[in-house]
mmCIF file with all atom_site columns, C-alpha atoms in Angstrom:
data_model
loop_
_atom_site.group_PDB
_atom_site.id
_atom_site.type_symbol
_atom_site.label_atom_id
_atom_site.label_alt_id
_atom_site.label_comp_id
_atom_site.label_asym_id
_atom_site.label_entity_id
_atom_site.label_seq_id
_atom_site.pdbx_PDB_ins_code
_atom_site.Cartn_x
_atom_site.Cartn_y
_atom_site.Cartn_z
_atom_site.occupancy
_atom_site.B_iso_or_equiv
_atom_site.pdbx_formal_charge
_atom_site.auth_seq_id
_atom_site.auth_comp_id
_atom_site.auth_asym_id
_atom_site.auth_atom_id
_atom_site.pdbx_PDB_model_num
ATOM 1   C CA . PRO A 1 1   ? 112.955 111.528 89.981  1.00 0.00 ? 1   PRO A CA 1
ATOM 2   C CA . PRO A 1 2   ? 109.708 110.083 91.300  1.00 0.00 ? 2   PRO A CA 1
ATOM 3   C CA . LEU A 1 3   ? 107.216 109.132 88.623  1.00 0.00 ? 3   LEU A CA 1
ATOM 4   C CA . ASP A 1 4   ? 103.718 110.457 89.176  1.00 0.00 ? 4   ASP A CA 1
ATOM 5   C CA . LEU A 1 5   ? 100.971 109.286 86.831  1.00 0.00 ? 5   LEU A CA 1
ATOM 6   C CA . GLY A 1 6   ? 97.555  110.388 87.966  1.00 0.00 ? 6   GLY A CA 1
ATOM 7   C CA . ALA A 1 7   ? 94.246  108.714 87.224  1.00 0.00 ? 7   ALA A CA 1
ATOM 8   C CA . ALA A 1 8   ? 93.582  111.298 84.493  1.00 0.00 ? 8   ALA A CA 1
ATOM 9   C CA . ASP A 1 9   ? 96.865  110.616 82.655  1.00 0.00 ? 9   ASP A CA 1
ATOM 10  C CA . LEU A 1 10  ? 96.191  109.362 79.127  1.00 0.00 ? 10  LEU A CA 1
ATOM 11  C CA . LEU A 1 11  ? 98.458  106.331 79.621  1.00 0.00 ? 11  LEU A CA 1
ATOM 12  C CA . ILE A 1 12  ? 96.483  105.282 82.702  1.00 0.00 ? 12  ILE A CA 1
ATOM 13  C CA . LEU A 1 13  ? 93.167  105.881 80.934  1.00 0.00 ? 13  LEU A CA 1
ATOM 14  C CA . ALA A 1 14  ? 94.363  103.840 77.948  1.00 0.00 ? 14  ALA A CA 1
ATOM 15  C CA . LEU A 1 15  ? 95.392  100.938 80.209  1.00 0.00 ? 15  LEU A CA 1
ATOM 16  C CA . VAL A 1 16  ? 92.028  101.053 81.956  1.00 0.00 ? 16  VAL A CA 1
ATOM 17  C CA . GLN A 1 17  ? 90.325  100.871 78.571  1.00 0.00 ? 17  GLN A CA 1
ATOM 18  C CA . ALA A 1 18  ? 92.756  98.447  76.903  1.00 0.00 ? 18  ALA A CA 1
ATOM 19  C CA . SER A 1 19  ? 92.289  94.708  76.993  1.00 0.00 ? 19  SER A CA 1
ATOM 20  C CA . GLY A 1 20  ? 96.019  94.177  77.448  1.00 0.00 ? 20  GLY A CA 1
ATOM 21  C CA . PRO A 1 21  ? 99.472  95.747  77.507  1.00 0.00 ? 21  PRO A CA 1
ATOM 22  C CA . LEU A 1 22  ? 100.424 98.761  75.431  1.00 0.00 ? 22  LEU A CA 1
ATOM 23  C CA . SER A 1 23  ? 103.673 99.363  73.582  1.00 0.00 ? 23  SER A CA 1
ATOM 24  C CA . THR A 1 24  ? 104.749 102.296 71.462  1.00 0.00 ? 24  THR A CA 1
ATOM 25  C CA . ASP A 1 25  ? 105.120 99.987  68.435  1.00 0.00 ? 25  ASP A CA 1
ATOM 26  C CA . ALA A 1 26  ? 101.730 98.319  68.924  1.00 0.00 ? 26  ALA A CA 1
ATOM 27  C CA . ILE A 1 27  ? 100.044 101.705 69.291  1.00 0.00 ? 27  ILE A CA 1
ATOM 28  C CA . ALA A 1 28  ? 101.700 102.860 66.029  1.00 0.00 ? 28  ALA A CA 1
ATOM 29  C CA . ARG A 1 29  ? 100.124 99.884  64.218  1.00 0.00 ? 29  ARG A CA 1
ATOM 30  C CA . ARG A 1 30  ? 96.603  100.591 65.536  1.00 0.00 ? 30  ARG A CA 1
ATOM 31  C CA . ARG A 1 31  ? 94.043  103.051 64.283  1.00 0.00 ? 31  ARG A CA 1
ATOM 32  C CA . PRO A 1 32  ? 95.100  106.283 65.996  1.00 0.00 ? 32  PRO A CA 1
ATOM 33  C CA . THR A 1 33  ? 92.802  107.714 68.636  1.00 0.00 ? 33  THR A CA 1
ATOM 34  C CA . PRO A 1 34  ? 93.557  110.718 70.823  1.00 0.00 ? 34  PRO A CA 1
ATOM 35  C CA . LEU A 1 35  ? 93.739  108.410 73.846  1.00 0.00 ? 35  LEU A CA 1
ATOM 36  C CA . LEU A 1 36  ? 96.245  106.004 72.259  1.00 0.00 ? 36  LEU A CA 1
ATOM 37  C CA . LEU A 1 37  ? 98.322  108.843 70.821  1.00 0.00 ? 37  LEU A CA 1
ATOM 38  C CA . GLY A 1 38  ? 98.416  110.469 74.255  1.00 0.00 ? 38  GLY A CA 1
ATOM 39  C CA . ALA A 1 39  ? 99.443  107.171 75.845  1.00 0.00 ? 39  ALA A CA 1
ATOM 40  C CA . ARG A 1 40  ? 102.219 106.754 73.261  1.00 0.00 ? 40  ARG A CA 1
ATOM 41  C CA . GLU A 1 41  ? 103.399 110.320 73.876  1.00 0.00 ? 41  GLU A CA 1
ATOM 42  C CA . THR A 1 42  ? 103.505 109.694 77.644  1.00 0.00 ? 42  THR A CA 1
ATOM 43  C CA . LEU A 1 43  ? 105.525 106.498 77.168  1.00 0.00 ? 43  LEU A CA 1
ATOM 44  C CA . GLY A 1 44  ? 107.987 108.293 74.865  1.00 0.00 ? 44  GLY A CA 1
ATOM 45  C CA . ARG A 1 45  ? 108.328 111.342 77.109  1.00 0.00 ? 45  ARG A CA 1
ATOM 46  C CA . LEU A 1 46  ? 109.135 109.128 80.088  1.00 0.00 ? 46  LEU A CA 1
ATOM 47  C CA . GLY A 1 47  ? 111.556 106.947 78.114  1.00 0.00 ? 47  GLY A CA 1
ATOM 48  C CA . PHE A 1 48  ? 109.492 103.764 78.248  1.00 0.00 ? 48  PHE A CA 1
ATOM 49  C CA . GLN A 1 49  ? 108.395 101.512 75.399  1.00 0.00 ? 49  GLN A CA 1
ATOM 50  C CA . ALA A 1 50  ? 105.707 99.407  77.030  1.00 0.00 ? 50  ALA A CA 1
ATOM 51  C CA . ALA A 1 51  ? 103.176 99.550  79.829  1.00 0.00 ? 51  ALA A CA 1
ATOM 52  C CA . VAL A 1 52  ? 101.421 96.578  81.404  1.00 0.00 ? 52  VAL A CA 1
ATOM 53  C CA . GLY A 1 53  ? 98.449  97.030  83.692  1.00 0.00 ? 53  GLY A CA 1
ATOM 54  C CA . ILE A 1 54  ? 98.333  95.285  87.052  1.00 0.00 ? 54  ILE A CA 1
ATOM 55  C CA . TYR A 1 55  ? 94.662  94.613  87.708  1.00 0.00 ? 55  TYR A CA 1
ATOM 56  C CA . SER A 1 56  ? 93.084  93.686  91.019  1.00 0.00 ? 56  SER A CA 1
ATOM 57  C CA . LYS A 1 57  ? 89.426  92.730  91.136  1.00 0.00 ? 57  LYS A CA 1
ATOM 58  C CA . GLY A 1 58  ? 88.945  94.142  87.650  1.00 0.00 ? 58  GLY A CA 1
ATOM 59  C CA . LEU A 1 59  ? 90.427  97.536  88.498  1.00 0.00 ? 59  LEU A CA 1
ATOM 60  C CA . LEU A 1 60  ? 93.809  98.942  87.520  1.00 0.00 ? 60  LEU A CA 1
ATOM 61  C CA . SER A 1 61  ? 95.867  98.956  90.700  1.00 0.00 ? 61  SER A CA 1
ATOM 62  C CA . GLY A 1 62  ? 99.360  99.401  89.298  1.00 0.00 ? 62  GLY A CA 1
ATOM 63  C CA . VAL A 1 63  ? 101.434 99.725  86.159  1.00 0.00 ? 63  VAL A CA 1
ATOM 64  C CA . MET A 1 64  ? 104.586 97.920  85.094  1.00 0.00 ? 64  MET A CA 1
ATOM 65  C CA . LEU A 1 65  ? 106.623 100.196 82.812  1.00 0.00 ? 65  LEU A CA 1
ATOM 66  C CA . LEU A 1 66  ? 109.361 98.792  80.577  1.00 0.00 ? 66  LEU A CA 1
ATOM 67  C CA . GLY A 1 67  ? 112.189 100.575 78.848  1.00 0.00 ? 67  GLY A CA 1
ATOM 68  C CA . PRO A 1 68  ? 113.706 99.644  75.496  1.00 0.00 ? 68  PRO A CA 1
ATOM 69  C CA . ARG A 1 69  ? 114.822 96.035  75.112  1.00 0.00 ? 69  ARG A CA 1
ATOM 70  C CA . LEU A 1 70  ? 118.584 95.485  75.244  1.00 0.00 ? 70  LEU A CA 1
ATOM 71  C CA . SER A 1 71  ? 118.387 93.712  71.874  1.00 0.00 ? 71  SER A CA 1
ATOM 72  C CA . ALA A 1 72  ? 116.701 96.816  70.393  1.00 0.00 ? 72  ALA A CA 1
ATOM 73  C CA . ARG A 1 73  ? 113.865 94.589  69.168  1.00 0.00 ? 73  ARG A CA 1
ATOM 74  C CA . ILE A 1 74  ? 110.256 95.631  69.627  1.00 0.00 ? 74  ILE A CA 1
ATOM 75  C CA . TYR A 1 75  ? 107.957 94.168  72.252  1.00 0.00 ? 75  TYR A CA 1
ATOM 76  C CA . GLY A 1 76  ? 105.945 91.703  70.187  1.00 0.00 ? 76  GLY A CA 1
ATOM 77  C CA . ALA A 1 77  ? 102.585 90.172  71.034  1.00 0.00 ? 77  ALA A CA 1
ATOM 78  C CA . THR A 1 78  ? 104.256 87.105  72.581  1.00 0.00 ? 78  THR A CA 1
ATOM 79  C CA . GLU A 1 79  ? 106.417 89.205  74.915  1.00 0.00 ? 79  GLU A CA 1
ATOM 80  C CA . LEU A 1 80  ? 103.521 91.451  75.856  1.00 0.00 ? 80  LEU A CA 1
ATOM 81  C CA . ASP A 1 81  ? 101.309 88.441  76.606  1.00 0.00 ? 81  ASP A CA 1
ATOM 82  C CA . ALA A 1 82  ? 104.067 86.964  78.804  1.00 0.00 ? 82  ALA A CA 1
ATOM 83  C CA . LEU A 1 83  ? 104.466 90.299  80.591  1.00 0.00 ? 83  LEU A CA 1
ATOM 84  C CA . GLN A 1 84  ? 100.718 90.428  81.235  1.00 0.00 ? 84  GLN A CA 1
ATOM 85  C CA . ILE A 1 85  ? 100.929 86.968  82.834  1.00 0.00 ? 85  ILE A CA 1
ATOM 86  C CA . VAL A 1 86  ? 103.749 88.243  85.066  1.00 0.00 ? 86  VAL A CA 1
ATOM 87  C CA . ALA A 1 87  ? 101.656 91.301  85.967  1.00 0.00 ? 87  ALA A CA 1
ATOM 88  C CA . ASP A 1 88  ? 98.673  89.068  86.788  1.00 0.00 ? 88  ASP A CA 1
ATOM 89  C CA . GLN A 1 89  ? 100.865 86.993  89.107  1.00 0.00 ? 89  GLN A CA 1
ATOM 90  C CA . LEU A 1 90  ? 102.171 90.196  90.654  1.00 0.00 ? 90  LEU A CA 1
ATOM 91  C CA . SER A 1 91  ? 98.588  91.258  91.314  1.00 0.00 ? 91  SER A CA 1
ATOM 92  C CA . VAL A 1 92  ? 97.911  87.971  93.121  1.00 0.00 ? 92  VAL A CA 1
ATOM 93  C CA . ALA A 1 93  ? 101.088 88.455  95.181  1.00 0.00 ? 93  ALA A CA 1
ATOM 94  C CA . PHE A 1 94  ? 100.046 92.006  96.102  1.00 0.00 ? 94  PHE A CA 1
ATOM 95  C CA . GLU A 1 95  ? 96.568  90.813  97.093  1.00 0.00 ? 95  GLU A CA 1
ATOM 96  C CA . ASN A 1 96  ? 98.033  87.991  99.214  1.00 0.00 ? 96  ASN A CA 1
ATOM 97  C CA . ALA A 1 97  ? 100.416 90.429  100.905 1.00 0.00 ? 97  ALA A CA 1
ATOM 98  C CA . LYS A 1 98  ? 97.516  92.761  101.645 1.00 0.00 ? 98  LYS A CA 1
ATOM 99  C CA . LEU A 1 99  ? 95.412  89.940  103.097 1.00 0.00 ? 99  LEU A CA 1
ATOM 100 C CA . TYR A 1 100 ? 98.360  88.710  105.168 1.00 0.00 ? 100 TYR A CA 1
ATOM 101 C CA . THR A 1 101 ? 98.904  92.219  106.549 1.00 0.00 ? 101 THR A CA 1
ATOM 102 C CA . GLU A 1 102 ? 95.212  92.554  107.402 1.00 0.00 ? 102 GLU A CA 1
ATOM 103 C CA . THR A 1 103 ? 95.275  89.155  109.122 1.00 0.00 ? 103 THR A CA 1
ATOM 104 C CA . GLN A 1 104 ? 98.347  90.094  111.131 1.00 0.00 ? 104 GLN A CA 1
ATOM 105 C CA . ASN A 1 105 ? 96.781  93.418  112.130 1.00 0.00 ? 105 ASN A CA 1
ATOM 106 C CA . SER A 1 106 ? 93.622  91.590  113.256 1.00 0.00 ? 106 SER A CA 1
ATOM 107 C CA . LYS A 1 107 ? 95.704  89.127  115.261 1.00 0.00 ? 107 LYS A CA 1
ATOM 108 C CA . ILE A 1 108 ? 97.596  91.963  116.971 1.00 0.00 ? 108 ILE A CA 1
ATOM 109 C CA . TYR A 1 109 ? 94.300  93.732  117.728 1.00 0.00 ? 109 TYR A CA 1
ATOM 110 C CA . ASN A 1 110 ? 92.780  90.537  119.155 1.00 0.00 ? 110 ASN A CA 1
ATOM 111 C CA . ASP A 1 111 ? 95.876  89.838  121.239 1.00 0.00 ? 111 ASP A CA 1
ATOM 112 C CA . ILE A 1 112 ? 95.792  93.351  122.701 1.00 0.00 ? 112 ILE A CA 1
ATOM 113 C CA . LEU A 1 113 ? 92.056  93.068  123.342 1.00 0.00 ? 113 LEU A CA 1
ATOM 114 C CA . LEU A 1 114 ? 92.401  89.674  125.043 1.00 0.00 ? 114 LEU A CA 1
ATOM 115 C CA . ASP A 1 115 ? 95.293  90.838  127.206 1.00 0.00 ? 115 ASP A CA 1
ATOM 116 C CA . SER A 1 116 ? 93.373  93.900  128.349 1.00 0.00 ? 116 SER A CA 1
ATOM 117 C CA . LEU A 1 117 ? 90.403  91.868  129.632 1.00 0.00 ? 117 LEU A CA 1
ATOM 118 C CA . THR A 1 118 ? 90.150  91.616  133.410 1.00 0.00 ? 118 THR A CA 1
ATOM 119 C CA . GLY A 1 119 ? 89.544  87.886  133.431 1.00 0.00 ? 119 GLY A CA 1
ATOM 120 C CA . GLY A 1 120 ? 91.321  84.778  132.309 1.00 0.00 ? 120 GLY A CA 1
ATOM 121 C CA . VAL A 1 121 ? 90.533  83.672  128.778 1.00 0.00 ? 121 VAL A CA 1
ATOM 122 C CA . VAL A 1 122 ? 91.498  80.205  127.575 1.00 0.00 ? 122 VAL A CA 1
ATOM 123 C CA . ALA A 1 123 ? 90.310  78.670  124.306 1.00 0.00 ? 123 ALA A CA 1
ATOM 124 C CA . ALA A 1 124 ? 90.969  75.355  122.588 1.00 0.00 ? 124 ALA A CA 1
ATOM 125 C CA . ASP A 1 125 ? 90.282  74.083  119.088 1.00 0.00 ? 125 ASP A CA 1
ATOM 126 C CA . MET A 1 126 ? 88.320  70.924  118.290 1.00 0.00 ? 126 MET A CA 1
ATOM 127 C CA . GLN A 1 127 ? 91.527  68.869  118.583 1.00 0.00 ? 127 GLN A CA 1
ATOM 128 C CA . ARG A 1 128 ? 91.795  70.167  122.181 1.00 0.00 ? 128 ARG A CA 1
ATOM 129 C CA . ARG A 1 129 ? 94.902  72.241  121.510 1.00 0.00 ? 129 ARG A CA 1
ATOM 130 C CA . ILE A 1 130 ? 95.101  75.510  123.458 1.00 0.00 ? 130 ILE A CA 1
ATOM 131 C CA . THR A 1 131 ? 94.844  78.425  121.019 1.00 0.00 ? 131 THR A CA 1
ATOM 132 C CA . VAL A 1 132 ? 94.229  81.376  123.349 1.00 0.00 ? 132 VAL A CA 1
ATOM 133 C CA . PHE A 1 133 ? 95.781  82.007  126.745 1.00 0.00 ? 133 PHE A CA 1
ATOM 134 C CA . ASN A 1 134 ? 95.641  85.643  127.848 1.00 0.00 ? 134 ASN A CA 1
ATOM 135 C CA . ARG A 1 135 ? 97.631  87.474  130.506 1.00 0.00 ? 135 ARG A CA 1
ATOM 136 C CA . ASP A 1 136 ? 95.067  86.982  133.295 1.00 0.00 ? 136 ASP A CA 1
ATOM 137 C CA . ALA A 1 137 ? 94.881  83.247  132.497 1.00 0.00 ? 137 ALA A CA 1
ATOM 138 C CA . GLN A 1 138 ? 98.661  83.180  132.952 1.00 0.00 ? 138 GLN A CA 1
ATOM 139 C CA . ARG A 1 139 ? 98.350  85.005  136.279 1.00 0.00 ? 139 ARG A CA 1
ATOM 140 C CA . ILE A 1 140 ? 95.552  82.766  137.559 1.00 0.00 ? 140 ILE A CA 1
ATOM 141 C CA . THR A 1 141 ? 97.117  79.442  136.508 1.00 0.00 ? 141 THR A CA 1
ATOM 142 C CA . ARG A 1 142 ? 100.750 80.536  136.998 1.00 0.00 ? 142 ARG A CA 1
ATOM 143 C CA . LEU A 1 143 ? 101.580 78.918  133.658 1.00 0.00 ? 143 LEU A CA 1
ATOM 144 C CA . SER A 1 144 ? 103.546 80.516  130.827 1.00 0.00 ? 144 SER A CA 1
ATOM 145 C CA . PRO A 1 145 ? 102.027 80.762  127.340 1.00 0.00 ? 145 PRO A CA 1
ATOM 146 C CA . GLU A 1 146 ? 105.049 78.877  125.952 1.00 0.00 ? 146 GLU A CA 1
ATOM 147 C CA . ARG A 1 147 ? 104.147 75.911  128.139 1.00 0.00 ? 147 ARG A CA 1
ATOM 148 C CA . VAL A 1 148 ? 100.435 75.965  127.231 1.00 0.00 ? 148 VAL A CA 1
ATOM 149 C CA . LEU A 1 149 ? 99.821  77.348  123.721 1.00 0.00 ? 149 LEU A CA 1
ATOM 150 C CA . GLY A 1 150 ? 99.629  74.607  121.100 1.00 0.00 ? 150 GLY A CA 1
ATOM 151 C CA . GLN A 1 151 ? 99.486  71.926  123.803 1.00 0.00 ? 151 GLN A CA 1
ATOM 152 C CA . GLY A 1 152 ? 96.507  69.768  124.707 1.00 0.00 ? 152 GLY A CA 1
ATOM 153 C CA . THR A 1 153 ? 94.030  70.701  127.402 1.00 0.00 ? 153 THR A CA 1
ATOM 154 C CA . SER A 1 154 ? 95.919  68.312  129.711 1.00 0.00 ? 154 SER A CA 1
ATOM 155 C CA . ALA A 1 155 ? 98.590  71.036  130.022 1.00 0.00 ? 155 ALA A CA 1
ATOM 156 C CA . LEU A 1 156 ? 96.089  73.080  132.044 1.00 0.00 ? 156 LEU A CA 1
ATOM 157 C CA . PRO A 1 157 ? 95.207  72.603  135.710 1.00 0.00 ? 157 PRO A CA 1
ATOM 158 C CA . VAL A 1 158 ? 92.789  69.660  135.980 1.00 0.00 ? 158 VAL A CA 1
ATOM 159 C CA . PRO A 1 159 ? 89.587  71.639  136.797 1.00 0.00 ? 159 PRO A CA 1
ATOM 160 C CA . LEU A 1 160 ? 90.117  74.009  133.837 1.00 0.00 ? 160 LEU A CA 1
ATOM 161 C CA . GLY A 1 161 ? 91.129  71.238  131.421 1.00 0.00 ? 161 GLY A CA 1
ATOM 162 C CA . THR A 1 162 ? 88.070  69.197  132.441 1.00 0.00 ? 162 THR A CA 1
ATOM 163 C CA . ILE A 1 163 ? 85.731  72.140  131.796 1.00 0.00 ? 163 ILE A CA 1
ATOM 164 C CA . LEU A 1 164 ? 87.238  72.734  128.342 1.00 0.00 ? 164 LEU A CA 1
ATOM 165 C CA . ASP A 1 165 ? 87.101  69.010  127.476 1.00 0.00 ? 165 ASP A CA 1
ATOM 166 C CA . GLY A 1 166 ? 83.448  68.856  128.545 1.00 0.00 ? 166 GLY A CA 1
ATOM 167 C CA . THR A 1 167 ? 82.587  71.887  126.463 1.00 0.00 ? 167 THR A CA 1
ATOM 168 C CA . ILE A 1 168 ? 84.256  70.409  123.388 1.00 0.00 ? 168 ILE A CA 1
ATOM 169 C CA . GLU A 1 169 ? 82.519  67.030  123.907 1.00 0.00 ? 169 GLU A CA 1
ATOM 170 C CA . THR A 1 170 ? 79.047  68.550  124.301 1.00 0.00 ? 170 THR A CA 1
ATOM 171 C CA . GLY A 1 171 ? 79.494  71.185  121.623 1.00 0.00 ? 171 GLY A CA 1
#
């Protein structure tokens, strides 16, 4: 069944407060507090033996839950430290995926915006490669984006290429 741990769950609160991963064995060796005992009870009730926080920008953004080890050994400090490193890398991967998605969404938005303009838009980078070529620019020049995008300004009709070159030269 789906696992639902809310922000008020004692395991989540303990991970927010903890400076590292929690395991049922490590909690048993610490001075008992209601928060840690509640976290241990949650882990046991769900059938897990360890919980590792996934932190993004200093905030808990996810939890990696681990069941009993196949060897029946406890999760020691070395294993928990290694798992925290994995969780930290996972956090970086999640953040990169989020940024990539935001970038792609911005690109799609910009493409739609450029294509809806009622005028030709052509842009080139400082190396004079065409980076933007909207639908009206295609209609006006009768060139396909495949033939122009990524190419030099010389791929454009001479008057347009000359204007872009002059703009790049003069800044």
